[in-house]
GROMACS .gro file of C-alpha atoms in nm:
model
  477
    1MET     CA    1  -2.524   4.794  12.495
    2ALA     CA    2  -2.338   4.978  12.285
    3ALA     CA    3  -2.679   5.258  12.323
    4SER     CA    4  -2.570   5.272  12.722
    5LEU     CA    5  -2.200   5.317  12.640
    6GLN     CA    6  -2.255   5.563  12.398
    7GLN     CA    7  -2.516   5.782  12.644
    8GLU     CA    8  -2.239   5.718  12.920
    9THR     CA    9  -1.944   5.863  12.734
   10THR     CA   10  -1.859   6.206  12.865
   11ILE     CA   11  -1.583   6.411  12.639
   12LEU     CA   12  -1.275   6.579  12.823
   13PRO     CA   13  -1.158   6.915  12.843
   14TYR     CA   14  -0.851   6.965  12.545
   15ILE     CA   15  -0.545   7.047  12.748
   16PRO     CA   16  -0.305   7.194  12.563
   17PRO     CA   17   0.069   7.113  12.590
   18ARG     CA   18   0.228   7.279  12.949
   19THR     CA   19   0.405   7.576  12.867
   20SER     CA   20   0.482   7.827  13.125
   21SER     CA   21   0.281   8.095  12.898
   22HIS     CA   22  -0.039   7.929  13.009
   23ARG     CA   23  -0.018   7.801  13.359
   24ARG     CA   24  -0.297   7.887  13.589
   25GLN     CA   25  -0.328   7.843  13.954
   26SER     CA   26  -0.625   7.693  14.139
   27SER     CA   27  -0.700   7.534  14.498
   28SER     CA   28  -0.742   7.200  14.303
   29GLY     CA   29  -0.371   7.244  14.122
   30THR     CA   30  -0.253   7.368  13.811
   31ALA     CA   31  -0.405   7.403  13.503
   32PHE     CA   32  -0.338   7.460  13.116
   33LEU     CA   33  -0.506   7.672  12.869
   34PRO     CA   34  -0.347   7.859  12.598
   35GLU     CA   35  -0.542   8.242  12.596
   36ASP     CA   36  -0.484   8.268  12.182
   37LEU     CA   37  -0.706   8.031  12.100
   38ASN     CA   38  -1.094   7.974  12.115
   39ILE     CA   39  -1.064   7.617  12.320
   40VAL     CA   40  -1.387   7.404  12.399
   41PRO     CA   41  -1.305   7.224  12.702
   42ALA     CA   42  -1.602   6.953  12.823
   43GLY     CA   43  -1.712   6.882  13.165
   44PRO     CA   44  -1.577   6.618  13.419
   45SER     CA   45  -1.680   6.250  13.297
   46SER     CA   46  -1.828   6.032  13.593
   47SER     CA   47  -1.779   5.726  13.367
   48PRO     CA   48  -1.501   5.460  13.396
   49ASN     CA   49  -1.519   5.405  13.001
   50ARG     CA   50  -1.497   5.717  12.856
   51PRO     CA   51  -1.329   5.728  12.560
   52LYS     CA   52  -0.983   5.922  12.519
   53SER     CA   53  -1.044   6.173  12.266
   54MET     CA   54  -1.279   6.350  12.054
   55SER     CA   55  -1.378   6.453  11.655
   56ALA     CA   56  -1.133   6.745  11.546
   57ASN     CA   57  -1.403   6.808  11.243
   58LYS     CA   58  -1.684   6.852  11.507
   59ARG     CA   59  -1.526   7.074  11.716
   60MET     CA   60  -1.440   7.327  11.450
   61SER     CA   61  -1.763   7.316  11.325
   62GLY     CA   62  -1.853   7.389  11.706
   63THR     CA   63  -1.635   7.669  11.686
   64ALA     CA   64  -1.762   7.828  11.340
   65THR     CA   65  -2.138   7.808  11.452
   66SER     CA   66  -2.173   8.093  11.688
   67THR     CA   67  -1.882   8.314  11.760
   68THR     CA   68  -2.037   8.430  12.090
   69THR     CA   69  -2.174   8.080  12.199
   70THR     CA   70  -1.813   7.995  12.151
   71THR     CA   71  -1.649   8.255  12.331
   72THR     CA   72  -1.909   8.201  12.600
   73THR     CA   73  -1.802   7.821  12.633
   74ALA     CA   74  -1.475   7.894  12.693
   75ALA     CA   75  -1.518   8.140  12.915
   76ALA     CA   76  -1.728   7.883  13.127
   77GLY     CA   77  -1.436   7.609  13.030
   78GLN     CA   78  -1.169   7.891  13.174
   79GLN     CA   79  -1.368   7.906  13.512
   80ALA     CA   80  -1.455   7.572  13.527
   81LEU     CA   81  -1.101   7.468  13.494
   82ASN     CA   82  -1.020   7.720  13.748
   83GLY     CA   83  -1.330   7.615  13.982
   84VAL     CA   84  -1.496   7.937  13.970
   85GLY     CA   85  -1.818   8.001  13.838
   86SER     CA   86  -1.995   8.315  13.708
   87SER     CA   87  -2.120   8.412  14.017
   88GLY     CA   88  -1.805   8.349  14.195
   89ASN     CA   89  -1.937   8.049  14.354
   90LYS     CA   90  -1.680   7.754  14.315
   91PHE     CA   91  -1.971   7.508  14.406
   92ASN     CA   92  -2.190   7.634  14.061
   93ALA     CA   93  -1.863   7.630  13.840
   94GLY     CA   94  -1.882   7.249  13.665
   95ALA     CA   95  -2.290   7.302  13.641
   96GLU     CA   96  -2.269   7.612  13.450
   97PHE     CA   97  -2.025   7.513  13.210
   98GLN     CA   98  -2.232   7.228  13.166
   99ALA     CA   99  -2.495   7.435  13.066
  100ALA     CA  100  -2.333   7.695  12.854
  101LEU     CA  101  -2.146   7.325  12.675
  102ALA     CA  102  -2.541   7.223  12.616
  103ALA     CA  103  -2.647   7.580  12.484
  104SER     CA  104  -2.332   7.562  12.221
  105GLY     CA  105  -2.445   7.232  12.091
  106ASN     CA  106  -2.154   7.022  12.182
  107ASN     CA  107  -2.255   6.821  12.465
  108ASN     CA  108  -2.159   6.484  12.417
  109ASN     CA  109  -2.494   6.340  12.305
  110GLU     CA  110  -2.502   6.518  11.958
  111ARG     CA  111  -2.188   6.362  11.878
  112ASP     CA  112  -2.097   6.117  11.572
  113PRO     CA  113  -2.034   5.754  11.814
  114LYS     CA  114  -1.816   5.639  11.538
  115ARG     CA  115  -1.572   5.931  11.540
  116VAL     CA  116  -1.569   5.973  11.908
  117SER     CA  117  -1.250   5.767  11.967
  118GLN     CA  118  -1.030   5.958  11.694
  119PRO     CA  119  -0.765   6.108  11.859
  120ILE     CA  120  -0.671   6.506  11.934
  121SER     CA  121  -0.380   6.527  11.709
  122SER     CA  122  -0.376   6.928  11.766
  123PRO     CA  123  -0.544   7.212  11.928
  124PRO     CA  124  -0.875   7.370  11.711
  125ARG     CA  125  -0.741   7.615  11.505
  126ASP     CA  126  -0.924   7.974  11.421
  127SER     CA  127  -1.059   7.960  11.034
  128SER     CA  128  -0.934   8.331  11.011
  129LEU     CA  129  -0.617   8.211  11.056
  130LEU     CA  130  -0.667   8.093  10.665
  131ARG     CA  131  -0.866   8.257  10.394
  132THR     CA  132  -0.923   8.195  10.002
  133SER     CA  133  -0.929   8.426   9.748
  134ARG     CA  134  -0.999   8.380   9.372
  135PRO     CA  135  -0.763   8.548   9.139
  136LYS     CA  136  -0.911   8.776   8.855
  137SER     CA  137  -0.765   8.535   8.585
  138LEU     CA  138  -0.666   8.236   8.572
  139SER     CA  139  -0.450   8.065   8.330
  140SER     CA  140  -0.356   7.751   8.496
  141PRO     CA  141  -0.595   7.383   8.523
  142PHE     CA  142  -0.740   7.499   8.841
  143GLU     CA  143  -0.926   7.774   8.652
  144GLY     CA  144  -1.265   7.835   8.895
  145LYS     CA  145  -1.144   7.651   9.195
  146GLU     CA  146  -1.068   7.842   9.501
  147LYS     CA  147  -0.708   7.854   9.603
  148LEU     CA  148  -0.493   7.817   9.921
  149VAL     CA  149  -0.321   8.140  10.003
  150LEU     CA  150  -0.114   8.268  10.238
  151GLU     CA  151  -0.180   8.601  10.393
  152GLY     CA  152   0.030   8.923  10.198
  153ASN     CA  153   0.202   8.687   9.945
  154GLY     CA  154  -0.067   8.660   9.679
  155PRO     CA  155  -0.149   8.394   9.478
  156PHE     CA  156   0.069   8.116   9.424
  157GLU     CA  157   0.020   8.175   9.026
  158PRO     CA  158   0.370   8.145   8.809
  159PRO     CA  159   0.468   8.396   8.537
  160ARG     CA  160   0.288   8.364   8.198
  161ASN     CA  161   0.679   8.351   8.053
  162PHE     CA  162   0.808   8.111   8.325
  163GLY     CA  163   1.120   7.961   8.177
  164ASP     CA  164   1.109   8.085   7.813
  165LYS     CA  165   1.444   8.224   7.799
  166PHE     CA  166   1.569   7.900   7.903
  167ILE     CA  167   1.349   7.717   7.677
  168ASP     CA  168   1.430   7.908   7.321
  169GLY     CA  169   1.800   7.893   7.433
  170LYS     CA  170   1.792   8.260   7.290
  171VAL     CA  171   1.945   8.444   7.598
  172PRO     CA  172   2.300   8.321   7.687
  173THR     CA  173   2.296   8.225   8.066
  174TRP     CA  174   2.658   8.069   8.097
  175THR     CA  175   2.874   8.355   8.258
  176ALA     CA  176   3.281   8.387   8.316
  177GLU     CA  177   3.202   8.304   8.682
  178LYS     CA  178   3.008   7.981   8.628
  179GLU     CA  179   3.298   7.906   8.390
  180GLY     CA  180   3.581   7.971   8.631
  181ILE     CA  181   3.408   7.726   8.890
  182LEU     CA  182   3.421   7.448   8.648
  183MET     CA  183   3.749   7.509   8.559
  184GLY     CA  184   3.930   7.568   8.900
  185PRO     CA  185   4.070   7.249   8.927
  186TYR     CA  186   4.236   7.261   8.544
  187ASP     CA  187   4.343   7.596   8.631
  188TYR     CA  188   4.489   7.508   8.964
  189LEU     CA  189   4.699   7.250   8.794
  190TYR     CA  190   4.772   7.457   8.465
  191GLY     CA  191   4.929   7.711   8.679
  192HIS     CA  192   5.185   7.476   8.812
  193PRO     CA  193   5.331   7.358   8.461
  194GLY     CA  194   5.560   7.085   8.405
  195LYS     CA  195   5.857   7.095   8.141
  196ASP     CA  196   5.639   7.146   7.877
  197ILE     CA  197   5.755   6.843   7.671
  198ARG     CA  198   5.499   6.785   7.383
  199ALA     CA  199   5.475   7.150   7.303
  200GLN     CA  200   5.868   7.146   7.209
  201LEU     CA  201   5.801   6.801   7.041
  202ILE     CA  202   5.556   6.957   6.858
  203ALA     CA  203   5.731   7.259   6.754
  204ALA     CA  204   6.070   7.069   6.660
  205PHE     CA  205   5.838   6.878   6.428
  206ASN     CA  206   5.702   7.155   6.259
  207VAL     CA  207   5.993   7.223   6.089
  208TRP     CA  208   5.963   6.959   5.873
  209LEU     CA  209   5.582   6.976   5.877
  210LYS     CA  210   5.563   7.304   5.802
  211VAL     CA  211   5.141   7.298   5.941
  212PRO     CA  212   5.011   7.725   5.919
  213ASP     CA  213   5.070   7.932   6.227
  214SER     CA  214   4.612   7.900   6.278
  215SER     CA  215   4.677   7.567   6.299
  216LEU     CA  216   4.988   7.511   6.481
  217ALA     CA  217   4.844   7.716   6.796
  218ILE     CA  218   4.528   7.529   6.803
  219ILE     CA  219   4.713   7.172   6.757
  220THR     CA  220   4.942   7.270   7.045
  221LYS     CA  221   4.661   7.435   7.318
  222VAL     CA  222   4.435   7.131   7.236
  223VAL     CA  223   4.732   6.881   7.302
  224GLY     CA  224   4.828   7.057   7.623
  225MET     CA  225   4.496   7.072   7.757
  226LEU     CA  226   4.408   6.697   7.728
  227HIS     CA  227   4.765   6.627   7.889
  228THR     CA  228   4.672   6.832   8.194
  229ALA     CA  229   4.285   6.731   8.196
  230SER     CA  230   4.457   6.370   8.202
  231LEU     CA  231   4.690   6.418   8.476
  232LEU     CA  232   4.395   6.543   8.716
  233VAL     CA  233   4.233   6.195   8.652
  234ASP     CA  234   4.559   6.036   8.672
  235ASP     CA  235   4.606   6.164   9.022
  236VAL     CA  236   4.263   6.088   9.111
  237GLU     CA  237   4.321   5.705   8.994
  238ASP     CA  238   4.658   5.669   9.171
  239SER     CA  239   4.538   5.799   9.447
  240SER     CA  240   4.800   6.076   9.421
  241LEU     CA  241   4.937   6.330   9.681
  242LEU     CA  242   5.159   6.550   9.514
  243ARG     CA  243   5.173   6.665   9.163
  244ARG     CA  244   5.473   6.863   9.076
  245GLY     CA  245   5.574   6.938   9.396
  246ASN     CA  246   5.213   7.041   9.486
  247PRO     CA  247   4.905   6.862   9.644
  248VAL     CA  248   4.743   6.728   9.412
  249ALA     CA  249   4.390   6.942   9.278
  250HIS     CA  250   4.157   6.706   9.422
  251SER     CA  251   4.304   6.738   9.741
  252ILE     CA  252   4.164   7.054   9.755
  253PHE     CA  253   3.874   7.052   9.492
  254GLY     CA  254   3.760   6.683   9.549
  255THR     CA  255   3.721   6.419   9.343
  256ALA     CA  256   3.394   6.470   9.192
  257GLN     CA  257   3.483   6.856   9.100
  258THR     CA  258   3.825   6.744   8.963
  259ILE     CA  259   3.710   6.467   8.759
  260ASN     CA  260   3.442   6.650   8.616
  261SER     CA  261   3.662   6.965   8.533
  262ALA     CA  262   3.879   6.737   8.315
  263ASN     CA  263   3.591   6.538   8.120
  264TYR     CA  264   3.480   6.943   8.059
  265VAL     CA  265   3.821   7.011   7.939
  266TYR     CA  266   3.791   6.732   7.668
  267PHE     CA  267   3.481   6.824   7.535
  268LEU     CA  268   3.639   7.163   7.519
  269ALA     CA  269   3.940   7.028   7.350
  270LEU     CA  270   3.737   6.888   7.063
  271GLN     CA  271   3.535   7.216   6.997
  272GLN     CA  272   3.864   7.370   6.956
  273LEU     CA  273   3.950   7.118   6.653
  274THR     CA  274   3.609   7.228   6.484
  275ALA     CA  275   3.811   7.548   6.387
  276LEU     CA  276   4.073   7.365   6.184
  277PRO     CA  277   4.053   7.306   5.801
  278HIS     CA  278   4.005   6.972   5.804
  279ALA     CA  279   3.776   6.975   6.116
  280ASN     CA  280   3.653   6.601   6.017
  281PHE     CA  281   3.944   6.501   5.963
  282ALA     CA  282   4.095   6.585   6.303
  283ILE     CA  283   3.798   6.474   6.483
  284GLN     CA  284   3.884   6.155   6.358
  285ILE     CA  285   4.163   6.119   6.487
  286PHE     CA  286   4.084   6.304   6.827
  287THR     CA  287   3.858   6.023   6.877
  288GLU     CA  288   4.087   5.702   6.793
  289GLU     CA  289   4.345   5.807   6.985
  290LEU     CA  290   4.151   5.897   7.338
  291LEU     CA  291   3.973   5.528   7.294
  292MET     CA  292   4.343   5.424   7.252
  293LEU     CA  293   4.441   5.624   7.532
  294HIS     CA  294   4.190   5.539   7.778
  295ARG     CA  295   4.232   5.157   7.681
  296GLY     CA  296   4.583   5.195   7.814
  297GLN     CA  297   4.481   5.347   8.120
  298GLY     CA  298   4.175   5.090   8.180
  299MET     CA  299   4.479   4.762   8.143
  300ASP     CA  300   4.718   4.985   8.371
  301LEU     CA  301   4.478   4.991   8.631
  302PHE     CA  302   4.352   4.664   8.587
  303TRP     CA  303   4.680   4.502   8.674
  304ARG     CA  304   4.721   4.692   8.922
  305ASP     CA  305   4.351   4.639   9.124
  306THR     CA  306   4.365   4.270   9.069
  307LEU     CA  307   4.759   4.262   9.128
  308THR     CA  308   4.798   4.058   8.808
  309CYS     CA  309   5.202   4.115   8.690
  310PRO     CA  310   5.170   4.179   8.298
  311SER     CA  311   5.416   4.051   7.995
  312GLU     CA  312   5.663   4.314   7.860
  313ASP     CA  313   5.457   4.244   7.536
  314ASP     CA  314   5.129   4.334   7.744
  315TYR     CA  315   5.325   4.647   7.886
  316LEU     CA  316   5.469   4.776   7.571
  317GLU     CA  317   5.117   4.783   7.403
  318MET     CA  318   4.946   4.977   7.706
  319VAL     CA  319   5.237   5.248   7.722
  320SER     CA  320   5.174   5.248   7.321
  321ASN     CA  321   4.815   5.346   7.397
  322LYS     CA  322   4.821   5.571   7.694
  323THR     CA  323   5.133   5.801   7.685
  324GLY     CA  324   5.225   5.692   7.319
  325GLY     CA  325   4.837   5.823   7.193
  326LEU     CA  326   4.919   6.164   7.324
  327PHE     CA  327   5.210   6.214   7.124
  328ARG     CA  328   5.094   6.067   6.820
  329LEU     CA  329   4.764   6.257   6.863
  330ALA     CA  330   4.987   6.584   6.817
  331ILE     CA  331   5.184   6.438   6.498
  332LYS     CA  332   4.863   6.339   6.316
  333LEU     CA  333   4.715   6.657   6.404
  334MET     CA  334   5.002   6.810   6.231
  335GLN     CA  335   5.033   6.608   5.919
  336ALA     CA  336   4.653   6.668   5.866
  337GLU     CA  337   4.714   7.050   5.840
  338SER     CA  338   5.064   6.999   5.702
  339PRO     CA  339   5.110   7.107   5.335
  340VAL     CA  340   5.378   6.857   5.283
  341ALA     CA  341   5.272   6.572   5.507
  342ASP     CA  342   5.318   6.360   5.197
  343ARG     CA  343   5.702   6.346   5.168
  344ILE     CA  344   5.745   6.197   5.559
  345ASP     CA  345   5.544   5.955   5.834
  346CYS     CA  346   5.625   6.129   6.162
  347VAL     CA  347   5.428   5.886   6.370
  348PRO     CA  348   5.672   5.580   6.377
  349LEU     CA  349   5.937   5.822   6.521
  350VAL     CA  350   5.694   5.984   6.790
  351SER     CA  351   5.553   5.631   6.912
  352THR     CA  352   5.935   5.522   6.960
  353ILE     CA  353   5.946   5.875   7.192
  354GLY     CA  354   5.661   5.739   7.367
  355LEU     CA  355   5.785   5.419   7.479
  356LEU     CA  356   6.091   5.568   7.566
  357PHE     CA  357   5.942   5.851   7.767
  358GLN     CA  358   5.719   5.625   7.983
  359ILE     CA  359   6.011   5.364   8.058
  360LEU     CA  360   6.232   5.658   8.174
  361ASP     CA  361   5.918   5.776   8.385
  362ASP     CA  362   5.914   5.430   8.538
  363LEU     CA  363   6.293   5.429   8.637
  364LEU     CA  364   6.270   5.817   8.746
  365ASN     CA  365   6.008   5.733   8.996
  366LEU     CA  366   6.215   5.463   9.162
  367SER     CA  367   6.533   5.625   9.127
  368SER     CA  368   6.573   5.994   9.188
  369PRO     CA  369   6.552   6.246   9.403
  370THR     CA  370   6.500   6.488   9.194
  371TYR     CA  371   6.109   6.258   9.094
  372THR     CA  372   6.083   6.197   9.497
  373GLN     CA  373   6.074   6.614   9.570
  374ARG     CA  374   5.798   6.624   9.276
  375LYS     CA  375   5.602   6.336   9.388
  376GLY     CA  376   5.695   6.149   9.700
  377LEU     CA  377   5.921   5.850   9.759
  378CYS     CA  378   5.879   5.537   9.493
  379GLU     CA  379   5.490   5.632   9.450
  380ASP     CA  380   5.451   5.371   9.201
  381LEU     CA  381   5.499   5.099   9.533
  382THR     CA  382   5.247   5.284   9.717
  383GLU     CA  383   4.990   5.257   9.367
  384GLY     CA  384   5.050   4.891   9.337
  385LYS     CA  385   5.168   5.009   8.975
  386PHE     CA  386   5.331   4.739   8.768
  387SER     CA  387   5.636   4.960   8.639
  388PHE     CA  388   5.854   4.829   8.392
  389PRO     CA  389   6.133   4.745   8.637
  390VAL     CA  390   5.891   4.627   8.893
  391ILE     CA  391   5.777   4.394   8.594
  392HIS     CA  392   6.172   4.269   8.503
  393ALA     CA  393   6.225   4.187   8.882
  394ILE     CA  394   5.902   3.955   8.960
  395ARG     CA  395   5.963   3.810   8.658
  396ALA     CA  396   6.334   3.730   8.713
  397ASP     CA  397   6.256   3.539   9.007
  398PRO     CA  398   5.874   3.439   8.991
  399SER     CA  399   5.895   3.193   9.285
  400ASN     CA  400   6.045   3.483   9.490
  401ARG     CA  401   5.682   3.661   9.600
  402VAL     CA  402   5.795   3.947   9.841
  403LEU     CA  403   5.769   4.224   9.571
  404ILE     CA  404   5.408   4.159   9.490
  405ASN     CA  405   5.323   4.156   9.858
  406ILE     CA  406   5.481   4.483   9.851
  407LEU     CA  407   5.269   4.597   9.579
  408ARG     CA  408   4.940   4.446   9.782
  409GLN     CA  409   5.010   4.677  10.095
  410LYS     CA  410   5.017   4.967   9.886
  411THR     CA  411   5.312   5.083  10.155
  412THR     CA  412   5.390   5.436  10.275
  413ASP     CA  413   5.653   5.284  10.470
  414GLU     CA  414   5.956   5.431  10.352
  415GLU     CA  415   6.154   5.168  10.509
  416VAL     CA  416   5.976   4.863  10.291
  417LYS     CA  417   5.994   5.119  10.006
  418LYS     CA  418   6.338   5.081  10.018
  419TYR     CA  419   6.382   4.728  10.076
  420ALA     CA  420   6.156   4.697   9.755
  421VAL     CA  421   6.430   4.877   9.599
  422SER     CA  422   6.726   4.733   9.676
  423TYR     CA  423   6.587   4.370   9.566
  424MET     CA  424   6.524   4.543   9.222
  425GLU     CA  425   6.884   4.616   9.217
  426ARG     CA  426   6.981   4.289   9.321
  427MET     CA  427   6.728   4.143   9.059
  428GLY     CA  428   6.917   4.368   8.774
  429SER     CA  429   6.602   4.502   8.683
  430PHE     CA  430   6.733   4.869   8.695
  431SER     CA  431   7.044   4.782   8.526
  432TYR     CA  432   6.798   4.610   8.225
  433THR     CA  433   6.542   4.879   8.248
  434ARG     CA  434   6.857   5.129   8.184
  435LYS     CA  435   6.964   4.882   7.865
  436VAL     CA  436   6.601   4.905   7.717
  437LEU     CA  437   6.603   5.309   7.701
  438GLY     CA  438   6.909   5.255   7.530
  439VAL     CA  439   6.794   5.024   7.245
  440LEU     CA  440   6.497   5.316   7.200
  441GLU     CA  441   6.706   5.585   7.209
  442GLN     CA  442   6.923   5.416   6.925
  443LYS     CA  443   6.601   5.331   6.731
  444ALA     CA  444   6.437   5.694   6.777
  445LEU     CA  445   6.798   5.841   6.672
  446SER     CA  446   6.782   5.599   6.330
  447LEU     CA  447   6.426   5.770   6.272
  448VAL     CA  448   6.566   6.086   6.341
  449ARG     CA  449   6.886   6.043   6.060
  450GLU     CA  450   6.552   5.862   5.852
  451GLY     CA  451   6.361   6.170   5.826
  452GLU     CA  452   6.637   6.441   5.812
  453MET     CA  453   6.715   6.261   5.476
  454LEU     CA  454   6.342   6.238   5.339
  455VAL     CA  455   6.303   6.615   5.426
  456GLY     CA  456   6.649   6.700   5.242
  457GLY     CA  457   6.811   7.029   5.290
  458GLU     CA  458   6.855   7.280   5.548
  459GLU     CA  459   6.526   7.222   5.708
  460GLY     CA  460   6.580   6.818   5.751
  461ARG     CA  461   6.913   6.898   5.882
  462ARG     CA  462   6.730   7.167   6.130
  463GLY     CA  463   6.449   6.964   6.184
  464ALA     CA  464   6.668   6.640   6.315
  465GLU     CA  465   6.916   6.866   6.561
  466LYS     CA  466   6.561   6.991   6.765
  467ILE     CA  467   6.401   6.630   6.797
  468LYS     CA  468   6.756   6.539   6.885
  469GLY     CA  469   6.750   6.812   7.137
  470ILE     CA  470   6.434   6.651   7.274
  471LEU     CA  471   6.620   6.323   7.308
  472GLY     CA  472   6.862   6.446   7.512
  473MET     CA  473   6.662   6.586   7.752
  474LEU     CA  474   6.450   6.292   7.817
  475LYS     CA  475   6.789   6.138   7.863
  476ALA     CA  476   6.889   6.449   8.124
  477LEU     CA  477   6.630   6.409   8.314
   0.00000   0.00000   0.00000
């Protein structure tokens, strides 16, 4: 039965996709045949069980056997499709085509019955479209083997020194242009400076510590780099819109590029410390204080994201780590480089200033018109942040969940934020915050007087005056 079916099988002519450039008209309808390929069409079939396709491999081998036979067969196929024989007699066209097909060895009796049913995936290709070549010398695992080559492009052979300049590290490839790309977000924020309180604080304390100018320049630069880079990250983590009255960096450069720039600057700052005379000690200080900074920031974010109101002690610990970290970093680096560091320890004073600075910032965020212009109205409420006045208001009446719910919404509605501010005023939170600031200011002034006495003389007095000037500047914000 199978043999009978095989003998009755007739191969249909290959008909390429219909395109206007290959359209041919005949008395029986429209036929299609590409003119640039040697196609071997088959004759008509009389069997209802004929397969729908033929073997592409068989078709290709038929093409390679004889160019003359293929061309003749293709011509006969073209004439058959047009319904015209070589003599011009329409009734002989089919017979002539079958004869040409048999002469080319492409009749259906010679085909592999196992491959007859395979679908045609593409028209037969002219073998002249591809060529093989053997390069004169090969130094790859493919030596001695023929390789597929595109016309006109030469062999796919990499140069012998491929990647050498990147492997041995002798050729510097990093350019100023690439550096500028990475530093873009940082340079943008650096170009809109703030009051630069940290640099002024370093200069004031140096009256007491007498750090050499070369070391002082490095320390001042490192602290400024760390501060600016940390602001880039803060703005991303807080979803801020403005910084110093301008759009935040990540709204211009994108979040990913901004974070990468900030992290890059952290390591540039670390690299700067290697130039200090006491570099090992400086790197240890740097590592410890950056760990503290990230611990403080991490807790601040956790409270915000889980809507957990911290205690005052938890808050003060967070501020001491987060805000106080950079102040301590500066003073500890200065003391490590100071030739007179043994006469005074400035860390307690600068830690107090750090607490004072952050709590004052919390108050101004919710009450200062100037702050509103720089960062927006009550931005801490939009962030859902548990700032010092907010913590007091919530703990003053835990049964009233109005403020908690406002923080949960992270609202941008100015009327809602104004209502939250009025609620905190009624709870006495702003008044309490101002009293706390007064207590911290007195502690700081007491430590300044103590430092003045320890240093003594004109240096002690001048240093004290400069530090008091910093405290006065904070108070006037």
